[in-house]
PDB file of C-alpha atoms in Angstrom:
ATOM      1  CA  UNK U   1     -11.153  19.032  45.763  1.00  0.00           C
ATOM      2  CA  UNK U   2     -10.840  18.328  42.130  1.00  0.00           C
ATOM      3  CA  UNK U   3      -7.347  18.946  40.445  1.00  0.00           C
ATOM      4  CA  UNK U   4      -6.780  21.394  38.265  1.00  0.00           C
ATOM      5  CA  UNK U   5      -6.321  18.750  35.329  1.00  0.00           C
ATOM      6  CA  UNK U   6     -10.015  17.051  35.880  1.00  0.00           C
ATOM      7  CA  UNK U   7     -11.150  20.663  34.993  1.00  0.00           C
ATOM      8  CA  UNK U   8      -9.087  21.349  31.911  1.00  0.00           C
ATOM      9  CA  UNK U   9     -10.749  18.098  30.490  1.00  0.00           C
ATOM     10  CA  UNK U  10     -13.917  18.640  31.978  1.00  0.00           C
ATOM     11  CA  UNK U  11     -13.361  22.094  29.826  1.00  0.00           C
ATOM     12  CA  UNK U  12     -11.877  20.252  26.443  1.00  0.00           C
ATOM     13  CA  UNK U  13     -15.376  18.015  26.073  1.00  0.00           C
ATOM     14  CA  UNK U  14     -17.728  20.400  26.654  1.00  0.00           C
ATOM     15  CA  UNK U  15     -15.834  22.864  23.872  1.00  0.00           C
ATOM     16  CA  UNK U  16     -16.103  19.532  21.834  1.00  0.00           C
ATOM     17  CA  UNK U  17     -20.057  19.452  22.437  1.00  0.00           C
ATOM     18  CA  UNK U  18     -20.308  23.377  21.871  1.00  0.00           C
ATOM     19  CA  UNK U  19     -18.844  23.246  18.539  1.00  0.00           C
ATOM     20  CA  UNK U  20     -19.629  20.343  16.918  1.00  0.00           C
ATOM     21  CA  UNK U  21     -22.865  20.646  15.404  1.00  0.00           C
ATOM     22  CA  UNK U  22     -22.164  24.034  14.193  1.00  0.00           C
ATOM     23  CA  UNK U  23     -22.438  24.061  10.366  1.00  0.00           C
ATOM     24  CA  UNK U  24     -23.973  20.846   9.775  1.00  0.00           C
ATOM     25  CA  UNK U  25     -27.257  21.818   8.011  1.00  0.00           C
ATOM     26  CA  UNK U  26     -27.218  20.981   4.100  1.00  0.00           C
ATOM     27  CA  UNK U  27     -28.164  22.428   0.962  1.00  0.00           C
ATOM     28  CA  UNK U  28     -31.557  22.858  -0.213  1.00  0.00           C
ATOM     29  CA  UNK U  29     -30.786  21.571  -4.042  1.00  0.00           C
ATOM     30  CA  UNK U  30     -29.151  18.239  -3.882  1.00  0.00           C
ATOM     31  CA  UNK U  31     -26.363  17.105  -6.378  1.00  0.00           C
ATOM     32  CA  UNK U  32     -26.473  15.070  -9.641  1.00  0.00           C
ATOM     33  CA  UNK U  33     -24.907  12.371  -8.758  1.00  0.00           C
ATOM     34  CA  UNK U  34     -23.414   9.210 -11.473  1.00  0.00           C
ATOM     35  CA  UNK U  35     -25.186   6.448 -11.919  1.00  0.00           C
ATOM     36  CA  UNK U  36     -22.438   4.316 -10.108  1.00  0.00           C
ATOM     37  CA  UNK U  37     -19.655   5.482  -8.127  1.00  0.00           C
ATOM     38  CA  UNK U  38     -16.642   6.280  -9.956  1.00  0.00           C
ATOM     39  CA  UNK U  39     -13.084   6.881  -9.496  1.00  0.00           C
ATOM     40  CA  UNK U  40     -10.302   9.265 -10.375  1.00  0.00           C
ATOM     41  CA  UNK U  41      -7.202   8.846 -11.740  1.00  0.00           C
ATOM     42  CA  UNK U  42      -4.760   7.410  -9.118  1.00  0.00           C
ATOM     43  CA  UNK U  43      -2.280  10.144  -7.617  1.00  0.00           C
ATOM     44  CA  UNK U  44       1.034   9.979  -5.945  1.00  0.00           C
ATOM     45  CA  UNK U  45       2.588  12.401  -3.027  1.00  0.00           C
ATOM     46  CA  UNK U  46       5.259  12.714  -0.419  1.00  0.00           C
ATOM     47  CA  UNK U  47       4.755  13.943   2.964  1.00  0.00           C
ATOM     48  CA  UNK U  48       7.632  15.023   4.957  1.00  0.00           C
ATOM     49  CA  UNK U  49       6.416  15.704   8.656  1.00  0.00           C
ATOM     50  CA  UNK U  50       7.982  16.610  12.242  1.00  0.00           C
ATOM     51  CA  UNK U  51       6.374  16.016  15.384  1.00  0.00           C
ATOM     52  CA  UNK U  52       7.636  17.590  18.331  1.00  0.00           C
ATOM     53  CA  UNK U  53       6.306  17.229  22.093  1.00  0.00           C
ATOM     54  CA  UNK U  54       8.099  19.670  24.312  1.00  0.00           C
ATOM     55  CA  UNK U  55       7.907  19.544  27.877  1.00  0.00           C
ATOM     56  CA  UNK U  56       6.702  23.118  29.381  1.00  0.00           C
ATOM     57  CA  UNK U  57       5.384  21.665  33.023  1.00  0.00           C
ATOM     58  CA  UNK U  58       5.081  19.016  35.258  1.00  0.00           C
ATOM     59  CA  UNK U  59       1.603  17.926  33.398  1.00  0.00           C
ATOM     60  CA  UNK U  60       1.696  19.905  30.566  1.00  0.00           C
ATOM     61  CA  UNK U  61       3.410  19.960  26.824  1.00  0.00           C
ATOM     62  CA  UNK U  62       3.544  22.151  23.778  1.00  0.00           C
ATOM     63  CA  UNK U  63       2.868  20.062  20.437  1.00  0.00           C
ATOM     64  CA  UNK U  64       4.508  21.823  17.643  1.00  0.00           C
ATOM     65  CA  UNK U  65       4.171  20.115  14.176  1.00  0.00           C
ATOM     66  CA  UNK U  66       5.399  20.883  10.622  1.00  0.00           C
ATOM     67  CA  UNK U  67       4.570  19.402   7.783  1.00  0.00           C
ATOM     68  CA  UNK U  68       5.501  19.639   4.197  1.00  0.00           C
ATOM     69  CA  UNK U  69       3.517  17.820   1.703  1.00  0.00           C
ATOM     70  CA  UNK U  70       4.465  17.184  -2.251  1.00  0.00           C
ATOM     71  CA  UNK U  71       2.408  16.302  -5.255  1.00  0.00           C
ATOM     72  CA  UNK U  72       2.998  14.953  -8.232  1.00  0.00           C
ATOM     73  CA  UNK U  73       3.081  17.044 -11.740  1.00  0.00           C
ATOM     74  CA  UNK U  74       2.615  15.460 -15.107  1.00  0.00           C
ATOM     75  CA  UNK U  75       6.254  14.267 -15.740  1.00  0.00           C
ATOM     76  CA  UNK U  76       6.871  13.951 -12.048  1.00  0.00           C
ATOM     77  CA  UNK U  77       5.447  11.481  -9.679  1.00  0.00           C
ATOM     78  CA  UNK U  78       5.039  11.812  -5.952  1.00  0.00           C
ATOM     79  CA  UNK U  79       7.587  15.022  -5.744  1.00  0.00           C
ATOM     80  CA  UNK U  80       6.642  17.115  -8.623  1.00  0.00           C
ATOM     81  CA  UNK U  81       5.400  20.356  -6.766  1.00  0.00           C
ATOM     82  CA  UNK U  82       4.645  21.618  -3.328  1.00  0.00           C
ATOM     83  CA  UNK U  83       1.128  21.010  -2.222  1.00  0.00           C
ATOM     84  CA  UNK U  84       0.844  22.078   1.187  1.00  0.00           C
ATOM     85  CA  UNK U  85       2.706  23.314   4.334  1.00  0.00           C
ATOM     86  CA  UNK U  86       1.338  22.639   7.805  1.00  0.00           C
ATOM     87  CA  UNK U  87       2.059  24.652  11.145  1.00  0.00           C
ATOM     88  CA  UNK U  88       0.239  22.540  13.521  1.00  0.00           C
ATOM     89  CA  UNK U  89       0.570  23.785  16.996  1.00  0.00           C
ATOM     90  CA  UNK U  90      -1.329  22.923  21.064  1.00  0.00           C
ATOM     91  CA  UNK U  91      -1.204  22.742  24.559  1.00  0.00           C
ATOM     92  CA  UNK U  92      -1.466  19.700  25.670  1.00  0.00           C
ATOM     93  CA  UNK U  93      -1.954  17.665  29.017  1.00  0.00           C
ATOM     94  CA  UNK U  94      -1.051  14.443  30.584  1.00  0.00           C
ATOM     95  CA  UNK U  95      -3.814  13.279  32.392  1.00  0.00           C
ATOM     96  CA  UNK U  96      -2.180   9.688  32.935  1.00  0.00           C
ATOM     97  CA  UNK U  97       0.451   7.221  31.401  1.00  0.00           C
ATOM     98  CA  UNK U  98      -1.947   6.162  28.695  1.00  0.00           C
ATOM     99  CA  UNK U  99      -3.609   9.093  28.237  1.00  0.00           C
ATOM    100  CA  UNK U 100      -3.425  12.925  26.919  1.00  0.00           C
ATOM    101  CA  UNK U 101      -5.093  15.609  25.523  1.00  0.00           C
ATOM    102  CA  UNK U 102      -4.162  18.595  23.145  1.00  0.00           C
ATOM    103  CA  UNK U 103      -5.952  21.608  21.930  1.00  0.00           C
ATOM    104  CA  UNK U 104      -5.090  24.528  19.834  1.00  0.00           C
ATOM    105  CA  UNK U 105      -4.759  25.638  16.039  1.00  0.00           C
ATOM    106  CA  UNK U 106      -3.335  24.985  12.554  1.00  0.00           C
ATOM    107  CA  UNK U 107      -2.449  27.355   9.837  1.00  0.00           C
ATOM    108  CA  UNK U 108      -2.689  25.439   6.378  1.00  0.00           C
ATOM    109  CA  UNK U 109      -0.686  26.705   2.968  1.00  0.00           C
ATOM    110  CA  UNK U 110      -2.492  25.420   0.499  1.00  0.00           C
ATOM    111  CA  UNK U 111      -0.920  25.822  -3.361  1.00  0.00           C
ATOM    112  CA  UNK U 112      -2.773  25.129  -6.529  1.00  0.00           C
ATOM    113  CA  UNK U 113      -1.797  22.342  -7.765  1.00  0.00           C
ATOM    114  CA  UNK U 114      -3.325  22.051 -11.387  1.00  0.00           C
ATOM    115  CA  UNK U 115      -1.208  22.715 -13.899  1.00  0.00           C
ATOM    116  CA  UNK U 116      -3.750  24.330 -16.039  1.00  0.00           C
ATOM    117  CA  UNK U 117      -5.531  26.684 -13.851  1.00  0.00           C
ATOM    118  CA  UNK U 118      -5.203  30.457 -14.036  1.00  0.00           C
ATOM    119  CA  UNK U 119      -6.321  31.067 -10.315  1.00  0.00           C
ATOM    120  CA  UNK U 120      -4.519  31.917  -7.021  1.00  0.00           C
ATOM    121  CA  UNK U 121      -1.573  29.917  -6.262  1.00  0.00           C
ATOM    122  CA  UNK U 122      -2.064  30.108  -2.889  1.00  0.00           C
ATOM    123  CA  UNK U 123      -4.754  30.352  -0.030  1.00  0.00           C
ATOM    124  CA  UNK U 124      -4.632  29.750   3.779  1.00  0.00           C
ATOM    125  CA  UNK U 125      -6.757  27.262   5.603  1.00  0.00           C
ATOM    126  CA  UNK U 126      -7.703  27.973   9.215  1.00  0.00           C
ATOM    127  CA  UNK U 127      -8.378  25.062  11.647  1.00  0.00           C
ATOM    128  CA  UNK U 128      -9.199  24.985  15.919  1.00  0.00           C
ATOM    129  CA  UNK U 129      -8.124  20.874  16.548  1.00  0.00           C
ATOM    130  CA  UNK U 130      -8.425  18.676  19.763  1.00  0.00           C
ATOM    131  CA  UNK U 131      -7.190  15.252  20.302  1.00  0.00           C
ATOM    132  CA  UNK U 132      -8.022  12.895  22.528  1.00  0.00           C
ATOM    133  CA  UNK U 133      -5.224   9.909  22.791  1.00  0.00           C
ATOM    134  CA  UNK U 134      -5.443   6.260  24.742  1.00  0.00           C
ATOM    135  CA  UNK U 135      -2.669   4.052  24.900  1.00  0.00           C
ATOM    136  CA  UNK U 136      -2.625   0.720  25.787  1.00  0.00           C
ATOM    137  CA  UNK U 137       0.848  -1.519  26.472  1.00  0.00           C
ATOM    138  CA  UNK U 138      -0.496  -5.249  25.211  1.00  0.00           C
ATOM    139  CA  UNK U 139       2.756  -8.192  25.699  1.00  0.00           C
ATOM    140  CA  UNK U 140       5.855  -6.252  23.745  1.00  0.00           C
ATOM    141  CA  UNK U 141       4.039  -3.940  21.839  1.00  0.00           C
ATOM    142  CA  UNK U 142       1.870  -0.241  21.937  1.00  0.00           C
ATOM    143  CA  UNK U 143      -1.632   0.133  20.929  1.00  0.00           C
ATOM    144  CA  UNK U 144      -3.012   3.593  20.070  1.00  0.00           C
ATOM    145  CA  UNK U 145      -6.358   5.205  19.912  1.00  0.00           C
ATOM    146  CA  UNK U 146      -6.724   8.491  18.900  1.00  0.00           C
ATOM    147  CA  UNK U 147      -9.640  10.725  18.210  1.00  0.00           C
ATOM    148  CA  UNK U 148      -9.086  14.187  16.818  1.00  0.00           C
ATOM    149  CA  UNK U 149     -11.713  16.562  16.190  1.00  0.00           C
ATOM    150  CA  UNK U 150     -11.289  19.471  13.446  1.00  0.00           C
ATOM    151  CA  UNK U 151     -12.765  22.600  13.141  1.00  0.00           C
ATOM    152  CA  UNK U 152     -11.865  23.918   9.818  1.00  0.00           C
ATOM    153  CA  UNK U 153     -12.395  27.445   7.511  1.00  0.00           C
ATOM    154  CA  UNK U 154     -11.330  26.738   3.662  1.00  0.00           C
ATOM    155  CA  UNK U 155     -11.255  28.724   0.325  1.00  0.00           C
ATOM    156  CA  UNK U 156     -11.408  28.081  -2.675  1.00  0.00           C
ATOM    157  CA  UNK U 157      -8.466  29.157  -5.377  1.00  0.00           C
ATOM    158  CA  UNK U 158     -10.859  31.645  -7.457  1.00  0.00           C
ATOM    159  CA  UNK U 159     -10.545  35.245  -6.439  1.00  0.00           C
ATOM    160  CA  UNK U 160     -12.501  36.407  -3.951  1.00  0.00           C
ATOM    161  CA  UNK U 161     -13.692  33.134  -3.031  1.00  0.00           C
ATOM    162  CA  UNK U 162     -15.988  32.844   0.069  1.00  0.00           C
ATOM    163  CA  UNK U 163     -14.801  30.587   3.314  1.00  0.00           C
ATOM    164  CA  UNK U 164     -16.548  27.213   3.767  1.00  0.00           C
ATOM    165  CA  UNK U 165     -16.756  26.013   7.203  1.00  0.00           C
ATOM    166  CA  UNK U 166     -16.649  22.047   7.979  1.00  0.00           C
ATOM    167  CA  UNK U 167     -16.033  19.752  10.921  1.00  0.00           C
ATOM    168  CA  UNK U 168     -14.138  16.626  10.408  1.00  0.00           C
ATOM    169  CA  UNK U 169     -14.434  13.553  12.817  1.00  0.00           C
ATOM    170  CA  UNK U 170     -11.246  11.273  12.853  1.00  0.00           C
ATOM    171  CA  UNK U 171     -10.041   8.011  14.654  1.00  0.00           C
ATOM    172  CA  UNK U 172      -6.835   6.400  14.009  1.00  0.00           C
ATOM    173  CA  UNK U 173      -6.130   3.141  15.220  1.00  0.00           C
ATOM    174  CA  UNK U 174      -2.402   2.362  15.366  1.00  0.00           C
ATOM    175  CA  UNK U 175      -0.169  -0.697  16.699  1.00  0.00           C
ATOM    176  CA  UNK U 176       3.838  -0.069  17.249  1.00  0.00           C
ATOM    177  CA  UNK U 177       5.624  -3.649  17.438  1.00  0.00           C
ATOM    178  CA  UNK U 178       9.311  -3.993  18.140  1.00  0.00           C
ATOM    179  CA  UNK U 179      11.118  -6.457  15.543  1.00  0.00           C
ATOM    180  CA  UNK U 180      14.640  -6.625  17.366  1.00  0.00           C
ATOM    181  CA  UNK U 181      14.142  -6.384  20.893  1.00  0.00           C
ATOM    182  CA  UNK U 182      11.365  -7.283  23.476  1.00  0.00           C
ATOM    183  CA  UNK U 183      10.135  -3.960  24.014  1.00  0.00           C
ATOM    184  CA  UNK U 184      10.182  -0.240  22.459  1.00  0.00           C
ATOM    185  CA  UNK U 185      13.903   1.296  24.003  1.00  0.00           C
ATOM    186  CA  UNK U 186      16.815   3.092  21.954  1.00  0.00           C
ATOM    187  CA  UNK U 187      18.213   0.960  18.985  1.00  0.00           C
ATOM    188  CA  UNK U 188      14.514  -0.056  18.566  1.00  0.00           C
ATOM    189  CA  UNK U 189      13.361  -1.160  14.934  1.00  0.00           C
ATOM    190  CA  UNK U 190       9.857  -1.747  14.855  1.00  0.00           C
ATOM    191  CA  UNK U 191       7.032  -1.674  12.343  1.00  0.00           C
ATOM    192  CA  UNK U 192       3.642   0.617  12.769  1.00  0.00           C
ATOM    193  CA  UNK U 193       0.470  -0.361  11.391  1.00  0.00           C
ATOM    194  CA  UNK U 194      -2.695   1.934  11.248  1.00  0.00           C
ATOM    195  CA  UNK U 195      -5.890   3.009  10.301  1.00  0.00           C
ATOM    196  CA  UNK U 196      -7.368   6.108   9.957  1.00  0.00           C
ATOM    197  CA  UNK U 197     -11.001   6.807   9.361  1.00  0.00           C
ATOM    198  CA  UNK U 198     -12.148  10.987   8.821  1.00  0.00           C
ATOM    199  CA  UNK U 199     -15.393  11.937   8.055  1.00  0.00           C
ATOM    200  CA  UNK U 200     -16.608  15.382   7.993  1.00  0.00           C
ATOM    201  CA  UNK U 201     -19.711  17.555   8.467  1.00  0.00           C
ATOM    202  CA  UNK U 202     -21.249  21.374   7.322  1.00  0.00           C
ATOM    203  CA  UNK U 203     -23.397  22.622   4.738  1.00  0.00           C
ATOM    204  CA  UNK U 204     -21.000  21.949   1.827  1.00  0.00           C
ATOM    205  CA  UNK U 205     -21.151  18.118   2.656  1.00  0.00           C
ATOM    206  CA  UNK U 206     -24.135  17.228   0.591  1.00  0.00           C
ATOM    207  CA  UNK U 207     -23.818  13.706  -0.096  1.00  0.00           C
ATOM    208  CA  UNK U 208     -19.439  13.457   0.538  1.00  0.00           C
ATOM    209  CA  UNK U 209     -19.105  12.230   4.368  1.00  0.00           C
ATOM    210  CA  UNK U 210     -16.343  10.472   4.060  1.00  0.00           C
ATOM    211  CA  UNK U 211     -13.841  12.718   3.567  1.00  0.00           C
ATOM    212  CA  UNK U 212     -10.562   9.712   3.500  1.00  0.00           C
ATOM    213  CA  UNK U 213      -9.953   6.530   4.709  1.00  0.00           C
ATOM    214  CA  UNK U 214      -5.946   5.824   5.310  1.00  0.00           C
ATOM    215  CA  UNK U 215      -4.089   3.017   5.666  1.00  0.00           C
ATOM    216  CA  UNK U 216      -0.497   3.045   6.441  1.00  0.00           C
ATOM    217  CA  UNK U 217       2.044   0.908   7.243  1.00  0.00           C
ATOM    218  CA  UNK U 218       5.588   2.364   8.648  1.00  0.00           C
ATOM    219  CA  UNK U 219       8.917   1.213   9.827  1.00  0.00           C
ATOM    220  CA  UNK U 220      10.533   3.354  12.545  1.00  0.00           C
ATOM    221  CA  UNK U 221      14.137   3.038  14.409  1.00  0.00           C
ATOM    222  CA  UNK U 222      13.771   4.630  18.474  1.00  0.00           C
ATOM    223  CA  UNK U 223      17.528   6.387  18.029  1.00  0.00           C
ATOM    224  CA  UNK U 224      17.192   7.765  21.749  1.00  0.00           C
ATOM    225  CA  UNK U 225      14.647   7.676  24.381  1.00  0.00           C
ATOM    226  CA  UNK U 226      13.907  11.498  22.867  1.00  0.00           C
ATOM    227  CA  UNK U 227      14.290  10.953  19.193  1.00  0.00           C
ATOM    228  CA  UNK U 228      12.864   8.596  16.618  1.00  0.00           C
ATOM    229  CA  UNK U 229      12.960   8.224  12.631  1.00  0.00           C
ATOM    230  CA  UNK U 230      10.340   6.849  10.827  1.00  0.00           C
ATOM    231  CA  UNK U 231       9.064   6.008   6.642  1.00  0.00           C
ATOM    232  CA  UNK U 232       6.416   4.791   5.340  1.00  0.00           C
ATOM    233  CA  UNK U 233       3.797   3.589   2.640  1.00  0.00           C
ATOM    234  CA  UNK U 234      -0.232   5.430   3.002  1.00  0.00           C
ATOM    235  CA  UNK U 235      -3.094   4.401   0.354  1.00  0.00           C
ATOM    236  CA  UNK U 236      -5.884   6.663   0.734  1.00  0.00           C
ATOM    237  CA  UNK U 237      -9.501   7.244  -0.817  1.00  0.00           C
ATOM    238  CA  UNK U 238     -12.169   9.597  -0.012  1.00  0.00           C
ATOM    239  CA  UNK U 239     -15.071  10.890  -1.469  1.00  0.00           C
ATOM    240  CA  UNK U 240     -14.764  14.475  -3.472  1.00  0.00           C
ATOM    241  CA  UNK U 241     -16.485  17.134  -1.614  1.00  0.00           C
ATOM    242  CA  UNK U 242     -18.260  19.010  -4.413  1.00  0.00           C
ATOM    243  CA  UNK U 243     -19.732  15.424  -5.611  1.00  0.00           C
ATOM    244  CA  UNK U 244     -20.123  12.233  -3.424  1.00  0.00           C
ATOM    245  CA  UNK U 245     -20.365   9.610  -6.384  1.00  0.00           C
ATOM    246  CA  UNK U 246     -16.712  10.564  -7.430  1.00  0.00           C
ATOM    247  CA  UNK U 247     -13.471   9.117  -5.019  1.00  0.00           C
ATOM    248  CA  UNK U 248     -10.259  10.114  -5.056  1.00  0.00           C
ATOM    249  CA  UNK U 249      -7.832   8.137  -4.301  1.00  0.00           C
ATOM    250  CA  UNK U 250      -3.759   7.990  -3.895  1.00  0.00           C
ATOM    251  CA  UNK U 251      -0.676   6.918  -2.663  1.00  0.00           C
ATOM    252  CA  UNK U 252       1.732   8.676  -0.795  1.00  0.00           C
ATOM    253  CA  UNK U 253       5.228   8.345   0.850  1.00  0.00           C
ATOM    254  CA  UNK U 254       5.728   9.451   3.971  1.00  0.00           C
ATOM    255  CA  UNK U 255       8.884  10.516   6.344  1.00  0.00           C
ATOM    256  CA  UNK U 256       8.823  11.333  10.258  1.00  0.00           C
ATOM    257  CA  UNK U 257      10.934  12.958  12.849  1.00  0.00           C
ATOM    258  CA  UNK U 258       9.742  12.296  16.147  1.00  0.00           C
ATOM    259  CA  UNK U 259      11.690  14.638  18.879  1.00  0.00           C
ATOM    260  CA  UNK U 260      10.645  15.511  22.753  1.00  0.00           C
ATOM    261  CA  UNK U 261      12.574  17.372  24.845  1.00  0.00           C
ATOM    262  CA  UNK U 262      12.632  18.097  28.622  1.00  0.00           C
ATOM    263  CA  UNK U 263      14.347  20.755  29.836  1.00  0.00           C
ATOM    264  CA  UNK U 264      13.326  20.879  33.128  1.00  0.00           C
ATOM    265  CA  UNK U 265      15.391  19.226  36.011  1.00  0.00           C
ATOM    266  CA  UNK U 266      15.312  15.606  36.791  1.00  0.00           C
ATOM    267  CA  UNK U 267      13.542  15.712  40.400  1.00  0.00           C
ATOM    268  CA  UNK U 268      11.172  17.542  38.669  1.00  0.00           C
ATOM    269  CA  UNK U 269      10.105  14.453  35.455  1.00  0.00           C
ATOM    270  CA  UNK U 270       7.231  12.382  35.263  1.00  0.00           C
ATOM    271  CA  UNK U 271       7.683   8.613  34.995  1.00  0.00           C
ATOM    272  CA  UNK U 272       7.864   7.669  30.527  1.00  0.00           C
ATOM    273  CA  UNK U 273       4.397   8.621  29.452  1.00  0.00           C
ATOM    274  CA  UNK U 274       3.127   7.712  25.569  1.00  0.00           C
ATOM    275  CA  UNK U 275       3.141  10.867  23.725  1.00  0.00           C
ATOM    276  CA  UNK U 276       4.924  10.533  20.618  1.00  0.00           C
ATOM    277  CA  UNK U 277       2.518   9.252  18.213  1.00  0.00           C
TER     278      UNK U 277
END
């Protein structure tokens, strides 16, 4: 008999299948594009995120994320103003050591962040997500592949603006190598590299598929086996959705709180699994 776990995947790629194509006809008229792609001015931000992976079952886990994210204003770089707030939440399960999957929603707060326009201040952003991450254990260090897909419903900061419904397609490819000790245990410094490619998909994406490219590099200390601090540098460019010849790019700070508490008795715990990136 299969377990009950091969069926909650089986379930996970076949909503994956259902959904994906949905939205990805394009306009009739194409755009004007330039002559040669250009880019906009540079911009700076902070992202302050937590990432929590709670324990709820012998296989299964509740990922609960918040994140804040800053922008910069005219006289203030990389802090100047609130951009967005994330409530990224799913249910996720542990198929194996080195691998887990997650599904559920995200409510997005997203605040207008020219200075000069007269339009809302604020709008939500609706998203269904599923993840999909590998882990592999290579001499001392951690190697991560993650694939996240991202069904999302945004609006536009002009008054009575209609939704606009898009997919986006990401894989991250991350390292995590300890600098102080043989292996990633409490009192832990060790340095994260990664890459992140997202490219996205609906009949607003004319000639923009590339919605960012990231590159990151962090520095995190492992304070317990269920905490871990982390900062970081991310440069980041993408094409702008309402015309693919124009990139924006930026870069951005970024601070992390990893936390995962178990609650449940000891006779009852799984061996260490990989969840926290």
């Amino acid at each position: 008999m299969k377990s009950f776990g091969t069926y909650i995947i089986k379930g996970l790629f076949l909503f994956c299948f259902l959904t994906a194509f949905h939205g990805i006809s394009q306009e009739d008229e194409p755009e004007v594009l330039p002559e040669y792609s250009k880019y906009k001015d540079l911009t700076t931000k902070t992202w302050i995120n937590t990432y929590g992976n709670i324990r709820i079952g012998k296989r299964l886990f509740w990922d609960a994320q918040t994140h804040l994210r800053l922008a910069e204003t005219e006289d203030t770089p990389f802090v100047g103003q609130v951009a967005q707030v994330y409530n990224r939440h799913a249910i996720g399960y542990i198929h194996s050591k080195y691998f887990n999957v997650r599904l559920g929603g995200v409510l997005r707060l997203n605040f207008n962040t020219d200075e000069a326009s007269t339009d809302r201040n604020l709008v939500p952003e609706w998203r269904i997500w599923h993840q999909y991450q590998f882990a592999q254990a290579l001499e001392s260090m951690m190697i991560y592949h993650r694939i996240r897909i991202e069904h999302r419903w945004t609006q536009g900061f002009a008054e009575n603006s209609e939704y606009i419904f898009r997919n986006r397609w990401r894989y991250m490819f991350r390292m995590k190598i300890p600098l102080n000790n043989h292996k990633l245990k409490p009192k832990t410094l060790y340095v994260a590299p990664e890459a992140e490619l997202i490219m996205q998909s609906g009949k607003a994406v004319v000639a923009s598929p590339m919605e960012d490219l990231r590159l990151t590099t962090t520095l995190g200390y492992i304070l317990t086996p269920r905490l871990t601090v982390a900062a970081g540098a991310m440069y980041s460019q993408g094409q702008d959705l309402s015309n693919g010849g124009f990139f924006k790019h930026s870069w951005a700070m970024r601070f992390h709180v990893y936390f995962s508490p178990d609650f449940r008795k000891v006779k009852n715990k799984l061996p260490e699994i990989h969840l926290t990136d």
